[in-house]
């Protein structure tokens, strides 16, 4: 999904894994400084209207 973005790593797509709403689960580690831009892109795709966006900080 965002394979060309160097601020995003450890991407995984779990096809058909979500039961409600039905669909895929996409997970990725995103550098803190790129988070706002990514959220804007996800919003522009309409994902929040059809599913869920979950953000959790990475503990170090």
Short mmCIF file of C-alpha atoms in Angstrom, two decimals:
data_model
loop_
_atom_site.label_atom_id
_atom_site.label_comp_id
_atom_site.label_asym_id
_atom_site.label_seq_id
_atom_site.Cartn_x
_atom_site.Cartn_y
_atom_site.Cartn_z
CA UNK A 1 0.00 0.00 0.00
CA UNK A 2 2.75 2.47 0.97
CA UNK A 3 5.77 0.51 -0.20
CA UNK A 4 7.59 3.50 -1.69
CA UNK A 5 7.58 5.55 1.53
CA UNK A 6 10.85 5.29 3.47
CA UNK A 7 9.09 6.51 6.65
CA UNK A 8 6.99 3.33 6.71
CA UNK A 9 8.37 -0.08 7.64
CA UNK A 10 7.23 -3.53 8.72
CA UNK A 11 4.16 -3.59 6.51
CA UNK A 12 1.66 -6.44 6.64
CA UNK A 13 -1.65 -7.04 4.88
CA UNK A 14 -3.96 -9.65 6.41
CA UNK A 15 -6.45 -10.32 3.63
CA UNK A 16 -9.95 -11.12 4.85
CA UNK A 17 -8.89 -11.01 8.51
CA UNK A 18 -11.42 -8.42 9.68
CA UNK A 19 -14.85 -9.76 10.57
CA UNK A 20 -16.61 -6.45 11.35
CA UNK A 21 -16.36 -4.56 9.13
CA UNK A 22 -15.51 -7.34 6.70
CA UNK A 23 -12.24 -6.79 4.89
CA UNK A 24 -8.49 -6.64 5.15
CA UNK A 25 -6.26 -5.48 7.99
CA UNK A 26 -3.25 -3.36 7.03
CA UNK A 27 -0.52 -2.80 9.62
CA UNK A 28 2.67 -0.75 9.41
CA UNK A 29 5.20 1.00 11.59
CA UNK A 30 5.28 4.69 10.70
CA UNK A 31 7.94 7.22 11.68
CA UNK A 32 6.45 9.82 14.00
CA UNK A 33 7.28 12.71 11.65
CA UNK A 34 5.34 11.08 8.78
CA UNK A 35 2.18 10.21 10.71
CA UNK A 36 0.11 13.29 9.84
CA UNK A 37 0.79 12.93 6.13
CA UNK A 38 -0.14 9.24 6.24
CA UNK A 39 -3.39 9.96 8.11
CA UNK A 40 -4.27 12.61 5.49
CA UNK A 41 -3.67 10.04 2.73
CA UNK A 42 -5.75 7.36 4.50
CA UNK A 43 -8.54 9.91 5.01
CA UNK A 44 -8.45 10.90 1.34
CA UNK A 45 -8.90 7.22 0.39
CA UNK A 46 -12.14 7.17 2.40
CA UNK A 47 -10.97 4.44 4.75
CA UNK A 48 -12.50 6.01 7.90
CA UNK A 49 -15.96 5.89 6.25
CA UNK A 50 -15.67 2.15 5.57
CA UNK A 51 -13.53 0.83 8.40
CA UNK A 52 -11.30 1.73 11.29
CA UNK A 53 -7.98 3.47 11.74
CA UNK A 54 -6.10 2.46 14.87
CA UNK A 55 -2.95 4.30 15.97
CA UNK A 56 -0.75 3.13 18.82
CA UNK A 57 2.62 4.55 19.88
CA UNK A 58 5.65 2.32 19.67
CA UNK A 59 7.22 1.90 23.09
CA UNK A 60 10.98 2.08 23.29
#
